[in-house]
Coordinates of N, CA and C in Angstrom, one line a residue:
M1 N 0.8 -1.2 0.0 CA 0.0 0.0 0.0 C 0.9 1.2 0.0
D2 N 0.6 2.1 -1.0 CA 1.4 3.4 -1.0 C 1.0 4.3 0.1
K3 N 2.0 5.1 0.5 CA 1.8 6.1 1.6 C 0.9 7.2 1.0
I4 N 0.0 7.6 1.8 CA -0.9 8.7 1.4 C -0.5 10.0 2.2
I5 N -0.2 11.0 1.4 CA 0.3 12.2 2.1 C -0.5 13.4 1.7
E6 N -0.5 14.4 2.5 CA -1.0 15.8 2.2 C 0.2 16.7 2.3
A7 N 0.5 17.5 1.3 CA 1.7 18.2 1.3 C 1.5 19.6 0.8
T8 N 2.2 20.6 1.3 CA 2.3 21.9 0.8 C 3.8 22.1 0.6
D9 N 4.2 23.3 0.2 CA 5.6 23.6 -0.1 C 6.5 23.4 1.2
S10 N 5.9 23.6 2.4 CA 6.7 23.6 3.6 C 6.3 22.4 4.6
T11 N 5.2 21.7 4.3 CA 4.7 20.8 5.3 C 4.3 19.5 4.6
I12 N 4.6 18.4 5.2 CA 4.0 17.1 4.7 C 3.3 16.4 5.9
H13 N 2.1 16.0 5.7 CA 1.3 15.2 6.7 C 1.2 13.8 6.2
L14 N 1.6 12.9 7.0 CA 1.4 11.5 6.7 C 0.0 11.0 7.2
L15 N -0.8 10.5 6.4 CA -2.1 10.1 6.8 C -2.1 8.7 7.4
P16 N -3.3 8.2 7.8 CA -3.3 7.0 8.6 C -2.5 5.8 8.0
H17 N -1.8 5.1 8.8 CA -0.9 4.0 8.4 C -1.8 2.7 8.3
S18 N -1.3 1.8 7.5 CA -1.9 0.5 7.4 C -1.7 -0.2 8.7
Q19 N -2.5 -1.1 9.0 CA -2.5 -1.9 10.3 C -1.3 -2.8 10.4
Y20 N -0.7 -2.9 11.6 CA 0.3 -3.8 11.8 C -0.2 -5.2 12.2
T21 N 0.4 -6.2 11.7 CA 0.1 -7.6 12.2 C 1.4 -8.4 11.8
S22 N 2.1 -8.9 12.9 CA 3.3 -9.6 12.7 C 2.9 -11.0 12.2
P23 N 3.5 -11.4 11.0 CA 3.2 -12.8 10.5 C 3.9 -13.9 11.4
L24 N 4.7 -13.4 12.4 CA 5.4 -14.4 13.2 C 4.7 -14.6 14.6
G25 N 3.5 -14.0 14.7 CA 2.8 -14.2 15.9 C 3.0 -13.2 17.0
R26 N 2.3 -13.4 18.1 CA 2.3 -12.4 19.2 C 3.6 -12.7 20.1
V27 N 3.9 -11.7 21.0 CA 4.9 -11.9 22.0 C 4.3 -11.6 23.3
T28 N 4.5 -12.5 24.3 CA 4.0 -12.4 25.6 C 5.1 -12.8 26.6
P29 N 5.0 -12.4 27.9 CA 6.0 -12.8 28.8 C 6.3 -14.3 28.9
A30 N 5.2 -15.1 28.6 CA 5.4 -16.6 28.6 C 6.0 -17.1 27.4
S31 N 6.1 -16.3 26.3 CA 6.6 -16.8 25.0 C 8.1 -16.5 24.8
V32 N 8.7 -15.7 25.7 CA 10.1 -15.3 25.5 C 11.0 -16.0 26.5
S33 N 12.2 -16.1 26.1 CA 13.2 -16.7 27.0 C 13.5 -15.8 28.2
P34 N 13.8 -16.3 29.3 CA 14.2 -15.4 30.5 C 15.5 -14.7 30.2
D35 N 16.3 -15.2 29.3 CA 17.5 -14.5 28.9 C 17.3 -13.7 27.6
P36 N 17.3 -12.4 27.7 CA 16.9 -11.5 26.5 C 17.9 -11.7 25.4
L37 N 19.2 -12.0 25.7 CA 20.1 -12.2 24.6 C 19.8 -13.4 23.8
E38 N 19.4 -14.5 24.5 CA 19.0 -15.7 23.8 C 17.7 -15.4 23.0
Q39 N 16.8 -14.6 23.6 CA 15.5 -14.3 22.8 C 15.9 -13.4 21.6
F40 N 16.8 -12.5 21.7 CA 17.2 -11.7 20.6 C 17.8 -12.6 19.5
R41 N 18.6 -13.6 19.9 CA 19.2 -14.4 18.8 C 18.1 -15.2 18.1
I42 N 17.1 -15.6 18.9 CA 15.9 -16.3 18.2 C 15.3 -15.4 17.2
W43 N 15.0 -14.2 17.6 CA 14.3 -13.2 16.7 C 15.2 -12.8 15.5
L44 N 16.5 -12.7 15.8 CA 17.4 -12.4 14.7 C 17.4 -13.5 13.6
R45 N 17.4 -14.8 14.1 CA 17.4 -15.9 13.1 C 16.0 -15.9 12.4
D46 N 14.9 -15.5 13.1 CA 13.6 -15.4 12.4 C 13.7 -14.3 11.3
A47 N 14.3 -13.2 11.6 CA 14.3 -12.1 10.7 C 15.1 -12.5 9.4
V48 N 16.3 -13.2 9.7 CA 17.1 -13.7 8.5 C 16.3 -14.7 7.7
A49 N 15.6 -15.6 8.4 CA 14.8 -16.6 7.6 C 13.7 -16.0 6.8
A50 N 13.1 -14.9 7.3 CA 12.0 -14.2 6.7 C 12.5 -13.3 5.5
G51 N 13.8 -13.2 5.3 CA 14.4 -12.4 4.3 C 14.4 -10.9 4.6
V52 N 14.4 -10.5 5.8 CA 14.4 -9.1 6.2 C 15.7 -8.5 5.7
P53 N 15.7 -7.4 4.9 CA 16.9 -6.8 4.4 C 17.8 -6.2 5.5
E54 N 19.0 -6.5 5.5 CA 20.0 -6.0 6.5 C 19.4 -6.1 8.0
P55 N 19.1 -7.3 8.4 CA 18.6 -7.4 9.8 C 19.6 -7.0 10.9
E56 N 20.8 -6.9 10.5 CA 21.9 -6.5 11.4 C 21.9 -4.9 11.6
A57 N 21.2 -4.2 10.8 CA 21.2 -2.7 10.9 C 20.5 -2.3 12.2
M58 N 21.2 -1.3 12.9 CA 20.6 -0.9 14.1 C 20.9 0.6 14.3
S59 N 20.0 1.3 15.0 CA 20.2 2.7 15.3 C 20.9 2.7 16.7
L60 N 22.0 3.4 16.7 CA 22.9 3.6 17.9 C 22.7 5.0 18.4
S61 N 22.3 5.2 19.6 CA 22.1 6.5 20.2 C 23.1 6.7 21.4
T62 N 23.8 7.8 21.3 CA 24.8 8.2 22.3 C 24.4 9.6 22.8
V63 N 25.1 10.1 23.8 CA 24.8 11.4 24.3 C 26.1 12.2 24.6
S64 N 26.0 13.5 24.3 CA 27.1 14.4 24.6 C 26.6 15.3 25.8
L65 N 27.5 15.5 26.8 CA 27.1 16.3 27.9 C 27.7 17.7 27.8
D66 N 28.5 17.9 26.8 CA 29.3 19.2 26.7 C 28.9 19.9 25.4
P67 N 28.4 21.1 25.4 CA 28.2 22.0 26.6 C 26.9 21.7 27.3
S68 N 26.0 21.0 26.7 CA 24.7 20.7 27.4 C 24.3 19.3 26.9
P69 N 23.5 18.6 27.6 CA 23.0 17.2 27.2 C 22.4 17.2 25.8
L70 N 22.9 16.4 24.9 CA 22.3 16.4 23.6 C 22.5 15.0 23.0
P71 N 21.4 14.3 22.6 CA 21.6 13.0 22.1 C 22.0 13.0 20.6
S72 N 22.5 11.9 20.1 CA 22.9 11.8 18.7 C 22.7 10.3 18.3
A73 N 22.1 10.1 17.1 CA 21.8 8.8 16.7 C 22.3 8.6 15.3
R74 N 22.7 7.3 14.9 CA 23.1 7.0 13.6 C 22.9 5.5 13.4
M75 N 23.0 5.1 12.1 CA 22.8 3.6 11.8 C 24.2 3.0 11.8
V76 N 24.3 1.8 12.5 CA 25.5 1.0 12.4 C 25.1 -0.4 12.2
L77 N 26.1 -1.3 12.0 CA 25.8 -2.7 11.8 C 26.3 -3.6 13.0
L78 N 25.4 -4.4 13.5 CA 25.7 -5.3 14.5 C 26.6 -6.4 13.9
K79 N 27.7 -6.7 14.6 CA 28.6 -7.7 14.1 C 28.6 -9.0 14.9
T80 N 28.3 -8.9 16.2 CA 28.3 -10.1 17.0 C 27.3 -9.8 18.1
V81 N 26.5 -10.9 18.4 CA 25.7 -10.9 19.6 C 26.0 -12.2 20.3
D82 N 26.4 -12.2 21.6 CA 26.8 -13.4 22.3 C 26.2 -13.3 23.7
T83 N 26.8 -14.1 24.6 CA 26.2 -14.1 25.9 C 26.6 -12.9 26.8
R84 N 27.4 -11.9 26.2 CA 27.8 -10.7 26.9 C 27.1 -9.5 26.4
G85 N 26.7 -9.5 25.1 CA 26.0 -8.3 24.6 C 26.1 -8.1 23.1
F86 N 26.0 -6.9 22.7 CA 25.9 -6.5 21.2 C 27.2 -5.8 20.8
V87 N 27.8 -6.3 19.8 CA 29.1 -5.7 19.4 C 29.1 -5.1 18.0
F88 N 29.6 -3.9 17.9 CA 29.8 -3.2 16.6 C 31.2 -2.6 16.6
F89 N 31.7 -2.3 15.4 CA 33.1 -1.8 15.2 C 33.1 -0.5 14.5
T90 N 34.1 0.3 14.9 CA 34.1 1.7 14.4 C 35.5 2.3 14.6
N91 N 35.6 3.5 14.1 CA 36.8 4.3 14.4 C 36.7 4.9 15.8
Y92 N 37.7 4.8 16.6 CA 37.7 5.3 18.0 C 37.8 6.8 18.0
T93 N 38.1 7.5 16.9 CA 38.1 8.9 16.9 C 36.8 9.5 16.4
S94 N 35.8 8.7 16.1 CA 34.5 9.2 15.6 C 33.7 9.8 16.7
R95 N 32.7 10.6 16.4 CA 31.9 11.2 17.4 C 31.2 10.2 18.3
K96 N 30.7 9.1 17.8 CA 30.1 8.1 18.6 C 31.1 7.6 19.7
S97 N 32.3 7.3 19.2 CA 33.3 6.8 20.2 C 33.7 7.8 21.2
R98 N 33.8 9.1 20.8 CA 34.2 10.1 21.8 C 33.1 10.3 22.8
E99 N 31.8 10.2 22.4 CA 30.7 10.3 23.3 C 30.6 9.1 24.2
L100 N 30.9 7.9 23.7 CA 30.9 6.7 24.5 C 32.0 6.7 25.5
E101 N 33.2 7.3 25.2 CA 34.3 7.4 26.1 C 33.9 8.3 27.3
K102 N 33.2 9.4 27.1 CA 32.8 10.3 28.1 C 31.6 9.8 28.9
T103 N 30.6 9.2 28.2 CA 29.4 8.8 28.8 C 29.2 7.3 28.3
P104 N 29.6 6.3 29.1 CA 29.7 4.9 28.6 C 28.3 4.2 28.7
A105 N 27.4 4.8 28.0 CA 26.0 4.2 27.9 C 25.5 4.4 26.5
A106 N 24.6 3.5 26.1 CA 24.0 3.7 24.7 C 22.7 3.0 24.6
A107 N 21.9 3.3 23.6 CA 20.7 2.7 23.3 C 20.7 2.2 21.8
L108 N 20.1 1.0 21.6 CA 20.1 0.4 20.3 C 18.6 0.2 19.9
V109 N 18.3 0.3 18.6 CA 17.0 0.0 18.1 C 17.1 -0.8 16.8
F110 N 16.5 -2.0 16.8 CA 16.4 -2.8 15.5 C 15.0 -2.7 15.1
Y111 N 14.7 -2.5 13.8 CA 13.3 -2.5 13.3 C 13.3 -3.4 12.0
W112 N 12.5 -4.4 12.1 CA 12.4 -5.4 11.1 C 11.0 -5.3 10.5
Q113 N 10.8 -4.3 9.6 CA 9.5 -4.0 9.1 C 8.7 -5.1 8.4
P114 N 9.4 -6.0 7.6 CA 8.6 -7.0 6.9 C 7.9 -8.0 7.9
V115 N 8.5 -8.1 9.1 CA 7.8 -9.0 10.1 C 7.2 -8.2 11.2
N116 N 7.2 -6.9 11.1 CA 6.6 -6.0 12.1 C 7.1 -6.4 13.5
R117 N 8.4 -6.4 13.7 CA 9.0 -6.6 14.9 C 10.1 -5.6 15.2
S118 N 10.4 -5.3 16.4 CA 11.4 -4.3 16.8 C 12.0 -4.7 18.1
V119 N 13.3 -4.4 18.3 CA 13.9 -4.7 19.6 C 14.6 -3.4 20.0
R120 N 14.4 -3.0 21.3 CA 15.1 -1.8 21.8 C 16.0 -2.3 23.0
V121 N 17.2 -1.7 23.0 CA 18.2 -2.1 24.0 C 18.7 -0.9 24.7
V122 N 18.9 -0.9 26.0 CA 19.5 0.2 26.8 C 20.6 -0.5 27.6
G123 N 21.8 0.1 27.6 CA 22.8 -0.5 28.5 C 24.1 0.3 28.6
T124 N 25.0 -0.3 29.3 CA 26.4 0.3 29.4 C 27.3 -0.2 28.3
V125 N 28.4 0.4 28.1 CA 29.3 0.0 27.0 C 30.7 -0.3 27.5
E126 N 31.4 -1.1 26.8 CA 32.9 -1.3 27.0 C 33.5 -1.6 25.7
K127 N 34.8 -1.3 25.6 CA 35.6 -1.6 24.4 C 35.8 -3.1 24.4
V128 N 35.8 -3.7 23.2 CA 36.2 -5.1 23.0 C 37.7 -5.2 23.2
S129 N 38.2 -6.4 23.4 CA 39.6 -6.6 23.5 C 40.3 -6.3 22.2
E130 N 41.6 -6.0 22.3 CA 42.4 -5.8 21.1 C 42.4 -7.1 20.2
E131 N 42.5 -8.2 20.9 CA 42.5 -9.5 20.2 C 41.2 -9.7 19.4
E132 N 40.1 -9.4 20.0 CA 38.8 -9.6 19.3 C 38.7 -8.6 18.1
A133 N 39.1 -7.4 18.3 CA 39.1 -6.4 17.3 C 40.0 -6.8 16.1
T134 N 41.2 -7.2 16.4 CA 42.1 -7.6 15.4 C 41.6 -8.8 14.6
E135 N 41.0 -9.8 15.3 CA 40.5 -11.0 14.6 C 39.4 -10.6 13.6
Y136 N 38.5 -9.7 14.1 CA 37.4 -9.3 13.2 C 38.0 -8.4 12.0
F137 N 38.9 -7.5 12.3 CA 39.4 -6.7 11.3 C 40.0 -7.5 10.1
H138 N 40.7 -8.5 10.4 CA 41.3 -9.3 9.4 C 40.4 -10.3 8.7
S139 N 39.1 -10.4 9.2 CA 38.1 -11.1 8.5 C 37.4 -10.3 7.5
R140 N 37.6 -9.0 7.5 CA 36.9 -8.0 6.6 C 37.6 -8.1 5.2
P141 N 36.8 -7.7 4.1 CA 37.5 -7.6 2.8 C 38.6 -6.6 2.9
R142 N 39.6 -6.9 2.0 CA 40.8 -6.0 2.1 C 40.4 -4.5 1.8
E143 N 39.5 -4.3 0.9 CA 39.1 -2.9 0.6 C 38.5 -2.2 1.8
S144 N 37.8 -3.0 2.7 CA 37.3 -2.4 3.9 C 38.4 -2.1 4.9
Q145 N 39.4 -3.0 4.9 CA 40.6 -2.8 5.8 C 41.3 -1.5 5.4
L146 N 41.5 -1.3 4.1 CA 42.2 -0.1 3.7 C 41.3 1.1 3.9
G147 N 40.0 1.0 3.8 CA 39.1 2.1 4.0 C 39.1 2.6 5.5
A148 N 39.4 1.6 6.4 CA 39.5 2.0 7.8 C 40.6 3.0 8.0
W149 N 41.7 2.8 7.3 CA 42.9 3.7 7.4 C 42.6 5.1 6.7
A150 N 41.8 5.0 5.6 CA 41.6 6.2 4.8 C 40.5 7.1 5.3
S151 N 39.6 6.5 6.1 CA 38.4 7.3 6.5 C 38.7 7.9 7.9
H152 N 38.7 9.2 8.0 CA 38.8 9.9 9.3 C 37.4 10.3 9.7
Q153 N 36.7 9.4 10.4 CA 35.3 9.6 10.7 C 35.0 10.9 11.5
S154 N 33.9 11.5 11.2 CA 33.4 12.7 11.9 C 34.3 13.9 11.7
T155 N 35.0 14.0 10.6 CA 35.9 15.1 10.3 C 35.4 15.7 8.9
V156 N 35.7 17.0 8.8 CA 35.4 17.6 7.5 C 36.6 17.4 6.5
V157 N 36.2 17.0 5.3 CA 37.3 16.7 4.3 C 37.0 17.4 3.0
A158 N 38.1 17.7 2.3 CA 38.0 18.2 1.0 C 37.5 17.1 0.0
E159 N 37.1 17.5 -1.2 CA 36.5 16.5 -2.1 C 37.3 15.3 -2.4
D160 N 38.6 15.4 -2.5 CA 39.5 14.3 -2.9 C 40.3 13.8 -1.8
D161 N 40.1 14.3 -0.6 CA 41.0 13.8 0.5 C 40.9 12.3 0.8
V162 N 39.7 11.8 0.9 CA 39.6 10.3 1.2 C 40.1 9.5 0.0
R163 N 39.8 9.9 -1.2 CA 40.3 9.1 -2.4 C 41.9 9.1 -2.4
N164 N 42.5 10.3 -2.1 CA 43.9 10.4 -2.1 C 44.5 9.6 -0.9
R165 N 43.9 9.6 0.2 CA 44.4 8.8 1.4 C 44.3 7.3 1.0
L166 N 43.2 6.9 0.4 CA 43.0 5.5 0.1 C 44.1 5.1 -0.9
R167 N 44.4 5.9 -1.9 CA 45.5 5.6 -2.8 C 46.8 5.4 -2.1
D168 N 47.1 6.4 -1.2 CA 48.4 6.3 -0.4 C 48.5 5.1 0.5
V169 N 47.4 4.7 1.1 CA 47.3 3.6 2.0 C 47.5 2.3 1.2
S170 N 46.8 2.2 0.1 CA 46.9 1.1 -0.8 C 48.3 0.8 -1.3
Q171 N 49.0 1.9 -1.6 CA 50.4 1.7 -2.0 C 51.3 1.3 -0.8
H172 N 51.0 1.8 0.4 CA 51.8 1.5 1.6 C 51.7 0.0 1.9
F173 N 50.5 -0.6 1.8 CA 50.3 -2.0 2.2 C 50.3 -2.9 1.0
E174 N 50.8 -2.4 -0.2 CA 50.8 -3.2 -1.4 C 51.7 -4.5 -1.2
G175 N 51.2 -5.6 -1.5 CA 51.9 -6.9 -1.4 C 52.0 -7.5 0.0
R176 N 51.3 -6.9 1.0 CA 51.4 -7.4 2.4 C 50.0 -7.2 3.1
D177 N 49.9 -7.9 4.2 CA 48.7 -7.8 5.0 C 48.5 -6.3 5.5
V178 N 47.2 -6.0 5.7 CA 46.9 -4.6 6.2 C 46.8 -4.7 7.7
D179 N 47.6 -3.9 8.4 CA 47.6 -3.9 9.8 C 46.3 -3.2 10.3
K180 N 45.8 -3.6 11.5 CA 44.7 -2.9 12.1 C 45.1 -1.6 12.6
P181 N 44.4 -0.5 12.3 CA 44.8 0.8 12.9 C 44.6 0.8 14.4
I182 N 45.5 1.5 15.1 CA 45.3 1.5 16.6 C 44.1 2.3 17.0
F183 N 43.6 3.2 16.0 CA 42.4 4.0 16.3 C 41.1 3.3 15.9
W184 N 41.1 2.0 15.6 CA 39.9 1.3 15.2 C 39.7 0.1 16.1
G185 N 38.4 -0.1 16.4 CA 38.1 -1.3 17.3 C 36.6 -1.4 17.5
G186 N 36.3 -2.1 18.5 CA 34.9 -2.4 18.7 C 34.3 -2.0 20.1
W187 N 33.0 -1.8 20.1 CA 32.3 -1.5 21.4 C 31.3 -2.6 21.6
R188 N 31.1 -3.0 22.9 CA 30.1 -3.9 23.3 C 29.1 -3.2 24.1
V189 N 27.8 -3.3 23.8 CA 26.7 -2.8 24.5 C 26.2 -3.9 25.5
I190 N 26.3 -3.7 26.8 CA 25.9 -4.7 27.8 C 24.5 -4.3 28.2
P191 N 23.5 -5.1 27.9 CA 22.1 -4.7 28.1 C 21.7 -4.7 29.6
Q192 N 21.0 -3.6 29.9 CA 20.4 -3.6 31.2 C 18.8 -3.6 31.1
E193 N 18.4 -3.3 29.9 CA 17.0 -3.3 29.5 C 16.8 -3.7 28.1
V194 N 16.0 -4.7 27.8 CA 15.7 -5.1 26.4 C 14.2 -5.2 26.2
E195 N 13.7 -4.5 25.2 CA 12.2 -4.6 24.9 C 12.0 -5.2 23.6
F196 N 11.1 -6.2 23.6 CA 10.7 -6.9 22.3 C 9.3 -6.4 22.0
W197 N 9.2 -5.9 20.7 CA 7.9 -5.3 20.3 C 7.4 -6.0 19.1
S198 N 6.1 -6.3 19.1 CA 5.5 -7.0 17.9 C 4.2 -6.2 17.5
G199 N 4.1 -5.8 16.3 CA 3.0 -5.0 15.8 C 1.7 -5.8 15.8
R200 N 0.6 -5.1 16.3 CA -0.7 -5.6 16.4 C -1.7 -4.6 15.8
P201 N -2.9 -5.1 15.3 CA -3.9 -4.2 14.8 C -4.4 -3.2 15.9
S202 N -4.9 -2.0 15.4 CA -5.5 -1.0 16.2 C -4.5 -0.4 17.2
R203 N -3.2 -0.5 16.9 CA -2.1 0.0 17.7 C -2.0 -0.7 19.1
L204 N -2.6 -1.8 19.2 CA -2.6 -2.6 20.5 C -1.4 -3.5 20.4
H205 N -0.2 -2.9 20.3 CA 1.0 -3.7 20.1 C 1.4 -4.5 21.3
D206 N 2.1 -5.6 21.1 CA 2.7 -6.4 22.2 C 4.1 -5.8 22.5
R207 N 4.4 -5.7 23.8 CA 5.7 -5.3 24.3 C 6.0 -6.1 25.5
V208 N 7.2 -6.7 25.5 CA 7.7 -7.4 26.6 C 9.1 -6.9 26.9
R209 N 9.3 -6.4 28.2 CA 10.6 -5.9 28.5 C 11.3 -6.8 29.6
S210 N 12.6 -6.9 29.4 CA 13.4 -7.6 30.4 C 14.3 -6.5 31.1
F211 N 14.4 -6.6 32.4 CA 15.2 -5.7 33.2 C 16.3 -6.5 33.9
G212 N 17.4 -5.9 34.1 CA 18.4 -6.6 34.9 C 19.8 -6.1 34.5
A213 N 20.8 -6.9 34.9 CA 22.2 -6.5 34.6 C 22.9 -7.8 34.2
L214 N 23.9 -7.6 33.4 CA 24.7 -8.7 32.9 C 26.1 -8.6 33.5
E215 N 26.5 -9.5 34.3 CA 27.8 -9.5 34.9 C 28.5 -10.8 34.7
L216 N 29.7 -10.7 34.1 CA 30.5 -11.9 33.7 C 29.6 -12.8 32.9
D217 N 29.5 -14.1 33.3 CA 28.7 -15.0 32.5 C 27.3 -15.3 33.2
L218 N 27.0 -14.5 34.2 CA 25.8 -14.8 35.0 C 24.7 -13.8 34.6
T219 N 23.5 -14.3 34.2 CA 22.5 -13.4 33.7 C 21.4 -13.4 34.8
E220 N 21.0 -12.2 35.2 CA 19.9 -12.0 36.1 C 18.9 -11.0 35.6
Y221 N 17.8 -11.4 35.0 CA 16.9 -10.6 34.4 C 15.5 -10.8 34.9
E222 N 14.7 -9.8 34.9 CA 13.3 -9.9 35.3 C 12.4 -9.6 34.1
V223 N 11.5 -10.4 33.6 CA 10.7 -10.2 32.5 C 9.4 -9.6 33.0

């Protein structure tokens, strides 16, 4: 169904949305695992099996406290979800990394529209180990490895700066493995709250939230 809009030169109004109904069924406290990370892995597998485009895409929200509290959000890609949390990789000099360094907390949102499901995560963050970051870095395509050296995230660049840096870096590493930059690595979001959302008709959506903290390998959550 096409979106119906009313528009003027300066304003767009989105008219009533089609009804939500998840083809994968309802979500209730009794239907989810007591471990939200295990439940997330179940839903992620469901999204992949249903052909959801880029199910690993997630909104990452951080906050800057200087000069005044201000949130910031961007799309990043989940690379690992395990018994400890959600891992993504980035440049440590980027805005998101600088904000995570100063305020080590973040929120994630996954939205899988074809199955009318969403997952919201709130938690603290930590850097992944150098060994984990290096292992993942060397699993990436060579072009992506070179791009990590060439891209100075969250900086203003001239039109050809990145292209020229990529050329120089390619020449520097020609004929040998690409080293992982010291300014590149991963962050792990350790969940303290996870909400599973399933769309239902008449906006009577299902939401199940898990609260708790993850410490070492022991999970204590309340659904």
